[in-house]
Amino acid sequence: MSAVVAVDYRVVLAAADEATGADESERRRTLARLRREPHRIGQRDHIPPPERDAAWRAVGLLGAAAEAAS
């Protein structure tokens, strides 16, 4: 189960990285989705993998970039 959770966090990380190069509306939609995703994954995350912190940081940076662009 922990391997699946780690993969899910990596998917969030990749989506956040990809969204940084998107236009503003796409970045905002992706950000809204990604802000929910770590919470959803966390419900199955009994022993957090290192990917969790990286995913949260990536979503935070995407949010900061979206705020700076507006």
PDB file of C-alpha atoms in Angstrom:
ATOM      1  CA  MET A   1       0.000   0.000   0.000  1.00  0.00           C
ATOM      2  CA  SER A   2       2.774   2.467   0.805  1.00  0.00           C
ATOM      3  CA  ALA A   3       4.235   2.034  -2.689  1.00  0.00           C
ATOM      4  CA  VAL A   4       0.875   2.977  -4.212  1.00  0.00           C
ATOM      5  CA  VAL A   5       0.649   6.031  -1.964  1.00  0.00           C
ATOM      6  CA  ALA A   6       4.169   7.095  -2.972  1.00  0.00           C
ATOM      7  CA  VAL A   7       3.209   6.810  -6.644  1.00  0.00           C
ATOM      8  CA  ASP A   8       0.096   8.918  -6.023  1.00  0.00           C
ATOM      9  CA  TYR A   9       2.222  11.628  -4.424  1.00  0.00           C
ATOM     10  CA  ARG A  10       4.615  11.491  -7.388  1.00  0.00           C
ATOM     11  CA  VAL A  11       1.661  12.023  -9.729  1.00  0.00           C
ATOM     12  CA  VAL A  12       0.719  15.161  -7.757  1.00  0.00           C
ATOM     13  CA  LEU A  13       4.305  16.362  -7.914  1.00  0.00           C
ATOM     14  CA  ALA A  14       4.495  15.816 -11.681  1.00  0.00           C
ATOM     15  CA  ALA A  15       1.156  17.556 -12.265  1.00  0.00           C
ATOM     16  CA  ALA A  16       2.270  20.567 -10.226  1.00  0.00           C
ATOM     17  CA  ASP A  17       5.542  20.769 -12.142  1.00  0.00           C
ATOM     18  CA  GLU A  18       3.704  20.520 -15.453  1.00  0.00           C
ATOM     19  CA  ALA A  19       1.170  23.182 -14.455  1.00  0.00           C
ATOM     20  CA  THR A  20       3.864  25.779 -13.799  1.00  0.00           C
ATOM     21  CA  GLY A  21       4.292  26.140 -17.564  1.00  0.00           C
ATOM     22  CA  ALA A  22       0.554  26.292 -18.306  1.00  0.00           C
ATOM     23  CA  ASP A  23      -1.522  29.399 -18.929  1.00  0.00           C
ATOM     24  CA  GLU A  24      -3.106  31.094 -15.930  1.00  0.00           C
ATOM     25  CA  SER A  25      -6.575  29.534 -16.184  1.00  0.00           C
ATOM     26  CA  GLU A  26      -5.171  26.016 -16.556  1.00  0.00           C
ATOM     27  CA  ARG A  27      -2.767  26.633 -13.682  1.00  0.00           C
ATOM     28  CA  ARG A  28      -5.621  27.744 -11.411  1.00  0.00           C
ATOM     29  CA  ARG A  29      -7.796  24.728 -12.298  1.00  0.00           C
ATOM     30  CA  THR A  30      -4.910  22.370 -11.706  1.00  0.00           C
ATOM     31  CA  LEU A  31      -4.048  24.096  -8.445  1.00  0.00           C
ATOM     32  CA  ALA A  32      -7.615  23.710  -7.161  1.00  0.00           C
ATOM     33  CA  ARG A  33      -7.536  19.996  -7.967  1.00  0.00           C
ATOM     34  CA  LEU A  34      -4.061  19.462  -6.553  1.00  0.00           C
ATOM     35  CA  ARG A  35      -4.879  21.191  -3.277  1.00  0.00           C
ATOM     36  CA  ARG A  36      -7.504  18.504  -2.639  1.00  0.00           C
ATOM     37  CA  GLU A  37      -5.436  15.567  -3.817  1.00  0.00           C
ATOM     38  CA  PRO A  38      -2.825  15.331  -0.998  1.00  0.00           C
ATOM     39  CA  HIS A  39      -5.661  15.342   1.543  1.00  0.00           C
ATOM     40  CA  ARG A  40      -7.339  12.476  -0.297  1.00  0.00           C
ATOM     41  CA  ILE A  41      -4.082  10.520  -0.522  1.00  0.00           C
ATOM     42  CA  GLY A  42      -3.348  11.263   3.126  1.00  0.00           C
ATOM     43  CA  GLN A  43      -6.438   9.344   4.179  1.00  0.00           C
ATOM     44  CA  ARG A  44      -4.632   6.165   3.051  1.00  0.00           C
ATOM     45  CA  ASP A  45      -1.203   7.362   4.128  1.00  0.00           C
ATOM     46  CA  HIS A  46      -0.536   5.652   7.472  1.00  0.00           C
ATOM     47  CA  ILE A  47       3.256   5.760   7.131  1.00  0.00           C
ATOM     48  CA  PRO A  48       4.090   8.852   5.065  1.00  0.00           C
ATOM     49  CA  PRO A  49       6.674   8.359   2.330  1.00  0.00           C
ATOM     50  CA  PRO A  50       9.216  11.106   1.528  1.00  0.00           C
ATOM     51  CA  GLU A  51       7.192  11.950  -1.584  1.00  0.00           C
ATOM     52  CA  ARG A  52       4.472  13.433   0.608  1.00  0.00           C
ATOM     53  CA  ASP A  53       6.551  16.445   1.616  1.00  0.00           C
ATOM     54  CA  ALA A  54       7.724  17.000  -1.954  1.00  0.00           C
ATOM     55  CA  ALA A  55       4.138  16.910  -3.229  1.00  0.00           C
ATOM     56  CA  TRP A  56       2.960  19.410  -0.615  1.00  0.00           C
ATOM     57  CA  ARG A  57       5.878  21.731  -1.424  1.00  0.00           C
ATOM     58  CA  ALA A  58       5.158  21.546  -5.153  1.00  0.00           C
ATOM     59  CA  VAL A  59       1.484  22.414  -4.627  1.00  0.00           C
ATOM     60  CA  GLY A  60       2.501  25.283  -2.355  1.00  0.00           C
ATOM     61  CA  LEU A  61       4.926  26.649  -4.928  1.00  0.00           C
ATOM     62  CA  LEU A  62       2.286  26.377  -7.644  1.00  0.00           C
ATOM     63  CA  GLY A  63      -0.097  28.332  -5.415  1.00  0.00           C
ATOM     64  CA  ALA A  64       2.500  31.002  -4.778  1.00  0.00           C
ATOM     65  CA  ALA A  65       3.156  31.300  -8.519  1.00  0.00           C
ATOM     66  CA  ALA A  66      -0.568  31.598  -9.216  1.00  0.00           C
ATOM     67  CA  GLU A  67      -0.926  34.339  -6.597  1.00  0.00           C
ATOM     68  CA  ALA A  68       2.073  36.229  -7.970  1.00  0.00           C
ATOM     69  CA  ALA A  69       0.657  36.082 -11.493  1.00  0.00           C
ATOM     70  CA  SER A  70      -2.677  37.604 -10.498  1.00  0.00           C
TER      71      SER A  70
END
